[in-house]
Amino acid sequence: MKAGIAFSDHSDAARAGREAASRAVALSGPPRLAIVFTTDAYPPQAVLEAVRRETGDSKLVGFCCGGILADDAWHPQGVGICTLGGDLRVRTTLQRGLDRDPYETGCRTADALLANGVANGTVIVLPDGFEANLSELLRGLYTRCGADFQYVGGGAGDNLKFFKTHQFTEQGCASRAVAAAVIQGLNLVTRIGHGWVPMGEPLVMTRTQGKIVHEIDGMPAFAAYQQHLGPISREEFRTRGMLHPLGFPDVFGRYTIRDPLAVEDGDSIRFVNEVPSQAVGNIMDGHIDQLIETAGKTVREAVSAVPDAAFLLLFDCISRATLMGDRFREELRAIRKAAGPRLPILGALTFGEIGAAGDVPQLHNKTTVAVAGGPLPA
Amino acid sequence: MIFGKPASSPRSRKAPDYAIVAELSALHELSALALVSDEEQLASEAVEKITRLFGTRRFAILTGRPPRRRVVVASGFKAGESPAAVLSRSRNDPHRLVLVFNEGKEDQDALFFEQAQPIDKRLRRLYNVLASRIEERLAFFRHEAQRARMERDLRESEARNRAILDAIPDLMFVYDRDGTYLDYHAAKAALLAAPPGQFLGRNIRDVLPPDAAERLLHGFSLALESGRPQRVEYALDLAGEARAFEARICPLDDRRLLVMARDITDLKQAEADRDTLQNKLAQGRKMESIGRLAGGVAHDFNNMLCAILGHAELALNVPGSPDPVREHLDEIRRAGERSADLTRQLLAFARKQTVSPRRLDLNQAVEGMLNMLRRLIGEPIRLDWQPGPDAGQVRIDPSQLDQILVNLCLNARDAIGASGTIRLDTAIATLDAAAIPALEGAAPGEYACLTVRDDGAGMERDTLSRIFEPFFTTKEIGKGTGLGLATVYGAVRQNNGFLRVDSAPGHGSAFQVFLPRLAPGPCDEKTPDAPAPPPAAAGHQTILVVEDDPAILQITTRQLESIGYAVLAADSPEGGLRLARTHDGPIALLMTDVVMPGMNGFELARAVQSVHPDLPCLFMSGYTPADIPDPGASACPGPILQKPFSRDALANAVRQALAKSA
């Protein structure tokens, strides 16, 4: 197999699409699958048409994200493409209605991907990151596909405007949808990591409702946070909360992160994604150094598990970039260092990351998901 | 919170062992499974927690035993893959854990977990805790489902019982053995002897009349002693109306009884009505039989009387008969005429009189007979006449009305004895179907009612049931023929009326005659009585006489010959026809009986007329016109002479028949 990764930030969407696609195809040869990341300044239809002129009848899956990681840099706007050629079996689907019934959408997505009888492989899941309960999407997907697939992906975003996202395949473009692809014929290894560590005693989410945590340990959520962080204002929480997400451990001590957004009425806290009711977690602490190191470690583990790795895809939480600010470059350097100097890398800054710490895909926040790919072992 | 809040920044204290914290956190989360309210929520929570807390690659929860095992939830299986089949192959796989509760029983639960890495002792312990939490909820849901089923079954049973109770029109009571009311059910509260508040908890003796209470209590004793249901009838007065009840008493146990009480008042009334109707039916059939017998006897006797009177008459007309002989012949004639009267009365009873009904004003007709009736009953007995205003008109032969009044008044006179009063009155009676005795054959409608009342001795019930039978009499032998009231019965019934009699010993009798009342119209003119036939005139023609009764054939032949006619006599229709064909000379008249074997008189007349066209016919018969077969449109017309007939009546009829043909 061959992979090609390219990026263009030409201001013209079609031009950017054509440039990125043509360069990627030049590297991969005629692709079986094109993975396309765009940003909110690029009308997706225009990008797609241009890309498809270069990729021909290749399958295509993509979304718009909060930024593109390419050429070892973070690009707030642009078009990034990863083309994969070779003896691959690929099936894509674009399923709408994600906001209405995420579980059923997950089931339909799985059914569409499995329609040609594929029994194992890697599923790339690119849903809208704003509206829906993505955990339910994953539950529907996993219920149908089962344990013989690995799952990777991230939530679409729009540069923190929280206005509208796009998901697309070669079948078209949609919003409030999920674009997905299943690939067979590649050796794909997924690793996730975040670098956040628990602090203090465990907390019980005594009352939650979707993305809103109303009470922690029987008291208003913000009050519970203040008990740990000291007296802070609601405005201060916007930045302090970013530094102290919640983490929910499994029995192996692996923490799934939930990112707080803002304090709301009644001292409830809105999170980026759903928080399970009666879940027991901790307020997490994060040192940027630790975060950077973890990102590098995650990439290393993924790449080292794939002999002759041909490409690396990243789904990295946009809040990591926001939090680190200028130091996000260090994360990118750590990633590059871990991947090796020549491995093509394409990443998307996402709203929620999809990957499995164990065997079952979960939705993560503030996490780095690394997917290393190469040819199947001989 | 589980571990308490830090007093200061958590970083100033020793950090807990987060591996232990993670485990305890997971265990705490598992305890939250006790909050799930149904199996669907349990499945949802199980998927969330097991996949998140354990990262379990595949798991399944199954409940029940094969073949009724079912999957509560399964995660990570491929489409079409059977969790039960995977579970059954997993017992010794280090990556898989199977935990079974209540193995081998109907409430068996099995949980299956699969991890990518081998399941160590610690993980197994945690899975055990998880599984026990889940199994506790499944057992609870089963228990709740069973309880819900039982409650639903109970509700359905109660609803069914209530519907059954509501559908039962009877009263139901539960008593204790001493007769205290414990419970009740009444579809119709009006049948209760008292409102429930006034009998529940009280003794039956305080609620029901003594007779009813004692009957029921006796029934209670019998039911409890025998263990078998008992039946008791009792009566109650409800809102001033007497009601009859039937109670079925069933022992519930050795201390309580269930009583189902049914109002049988209407049933009893219907039974009484049925008995009455059956009696009337039997009575009616008896009277019909007697009537047919009487009619048949009268007809046959009339034929014999024809011969007896005819010969007596002929003998009396023989000149020079010695006086003693004439005296005997006279006696024979008188006896024959009395016998003819009897047969006429029998025919009247059998409704076979020859009558000519006319429209009459009832009051006027009765009024016209009062003088004669007063003479008949004699002076010591007063005859009161109370005409009802506008009693109306009826259609009846006046002679039959005479028969009715005469016989009823004579009967009343005989009942009164020395002195008393007979009252006659008329009235209008409008009767519906329920009021008319069904077996009388009369239709509902308006009737003119003539009542004859006396203050005589009255009659016993047994006598009443037989008074209209022919020859039934309570008088001494020779004091009455027993045909008077039979004649009245026949005359009334022949005119579509009916009779009612009220009588009781010491209370006199009242005979009511109901005749259909006509709409107002002009009364028919009174037809003068038919004059007595003139003496026979001599004749000379040849008459063909056909009669299958030899005695009547002989006497008729003799009577005609005595008048001067030549007679060709035949004793059968075939013989008559042969004579008609073979006789050389002219035949002036065919005189034939009507009812004969093989061919009736009308058919014979047609056959003879084919040989002798326009031959006049005279028919004779012992039957009333109503019983004579219809001659048909093509029959030769001819008068009918009723038997028995005198010589003079015969001669007159023959002369009139011959005169018409002249």
mmCIF file of N, CA and C in Angstrom, chain B residues 36 83 100 130 146 150 171 244 293 306 312 315 322 362 446 478 493 511 520-521 575 605 620:
data_model
loop_
_atom_site.group_PDB
_atom_site.id
_atom_site.type_symbol
_atom_site.label_atom_id
_atom_site.label_comp_id
_atom_site.label_asym_id
_atom_site.label_seq_id
_atom_site.Cartn_x
_atom_site.Cartn_y
_atom_site.Cartn_z
ATOM 1 N N VAL B 36 -31.705 1.205 39.108
ATOM 2 C CA VAL B 36 -32.409 1.031 37.832
ATOM 3 C C VAL B 36 -33.781 0.426 38.089
ATOM 4 N N PRO B 83 -24.939 -15.089 21.537
ATOM 5 C CA PRO B 83 -24.235 -14.996 22.818
ATOM 6 C C PRO B 83 -24.312 -16.291 23.617
ATOM 7 N N VAL B 100 -22.710 -17.922 36.642
ATOM 8 C CA VAL B 100 -24.086 -18.409 36.567
ATOM 9 C C VAL B 100 -24.710 -18.378 37.950
ATOM 10 N N LEU B 130 -19.833 -7.015 40.103
ATOM 11 C CA LEU B 130 -20.708 -6.496 39.039
ATOM 12 C C LEU B 130 -21.857 -7.473 38.776
ATOM 13 N N GLN B 146 -43.721 -11.003 38.501
ATOM 14 C CA GLN B 146 -44.649 -12.005 39.012
ATOM 15 C C GLN B 146 -45.730 -11.341 39.850
ATOM 16 N N MET B 150 -49.626 -11.364 39.154
ATOM 17 C CA MET B 150 -50.611 -11.808 40.139
ATOM 18 C C MET B 150 -51.632 -10.706 40.391
ATOM 19 N N LEU B 171 -80.716 -11.985 44.109
ATOM 20 C CA LEU B 171 -80.104 -11.444 45.313
ATOM 21 C C LEU B 171 -79.157 -12.480 45.881
ATOM 22 N N ALA B 244 -93.214 -13.506 45.851
ATOM 23 C CA ALA B 244 -92.774 -14.843 46.232
ATOM 24 C C ALA B 244 -91.298 -14.978 45.878
ATOM 25 N N LEU B 293 -119.568 -35.684 18.987
ATOM 26 C CA LEU B 293 -120.354 -36.877 19.257
ATOM 27 C C LEU B 293 -121.841 -36.548 19.174
ATOM 28 N N CYS B 306 -136.617 -39.572 10.859
ATOM 29 C CA CYS B 306 -137.282 -39.338 9.581
ATOM 30 C C CYS B 306 -138.146 -40.552 9.244
ATOM 31 N N ALA B 312 -145.114 -43.170 11.007
ATOM 32 C CA ALA B 312 -146.221 -42.839 11.921
ATOM 33 C C ALA B 312 -147.232 -41.945 11.222
ATOM 34 N N ALA B 315 -149.080 -43.918 8.697
ATOM 35 C CA ALA B 315 -150.065 -44.798 9.351
ATOM 36 C C ALA B 315 -151.259 -44.013 9.827
ATOM 37 N N PRO B 322 -158.296 -48.097 13.600
ATOM 38 C CA PRO B 322 -159.060 -48.092 14.872
ATOM 39 C C PRO B 322 -158.420 -47.075 15.824
ATOM 40 N N LEU B 362 -129.313 -5.338 20.973
ATOM 41 C CA LEU B 362 -129.410 -6.306 22.060
ATOM 42 C C LEU B 362 -130.443 -5.889 23.091
ATOM 43 N N GLU B 446 -114.391 -5.471 20.942
ATOM 44 C CA GLU B 446 -115.517 -4.930 21.712
ATOM 45 C C GLU B 446 -116.674 -5.941 21.683
ATOM 46 N N GLY B 478 -135.644 -37.034 35.433
ATOM 47 C CA GLY B 478 -136.938 -36.623 34.909
ATOM 48 C C GLY B 478 -137.213 -35.157 35.084
ATOM 49 N N ARG B 493 -121.362 -19.965 21.070
ATOM 50 C CA ARG B 493 -120.125 -20.261 20.335
ATOM 51 C C ARG B 493 -120.359 -20.213 18.837
ATOM 52 N N PHE B 511 -124.165 -15.510 34.916
ATOM 53 C CA PHE B 511 -123.764 -16.005 33.596
ATOM 54 C C PHE B 511 -123.598 -14.790 32.688
ATOM 55 N N PRO B 520 -122.405 0.528 14.694
ATOM 56 C CA PRO B 520 -123.815 0.911 14.528
ATOM 57 C C PRO B 520 -124.241 0.835 13.065
ATOM 58 N N GLY B 521 -125.487 0.347 12.875
ATOM 59 C CA GLY B 521 -126.036 0.248 11.531
ATOM 60 C C GLY B 521 -127.513 -0.075 11.626
ATOM 61 N N GLY B 575 -126.708 -46.518 -8.811
ATOM 62 C CA GLY B 575 -128.024 -47.035 -9.146
ATOM 63 C C GLY B 575 -128.912 -45.945 -9.700
ATOM 64 N N ALA B 605 -126.358 -35.146 -9.380
ATOM 65 C CA ALA B 605 -127.267 -34.281 -10.130
ATOM 66 C C ALA B 605 -126.634 -33.848 -11.447
ATOM 67 N N MET B 620 -131.900 -33.539 -0.165
ATOM 68 C CA MET B 620 -132.298 -33.712 1.218
ATOM 69 C C MET B 620 -131.044 -34.050 2.027
#
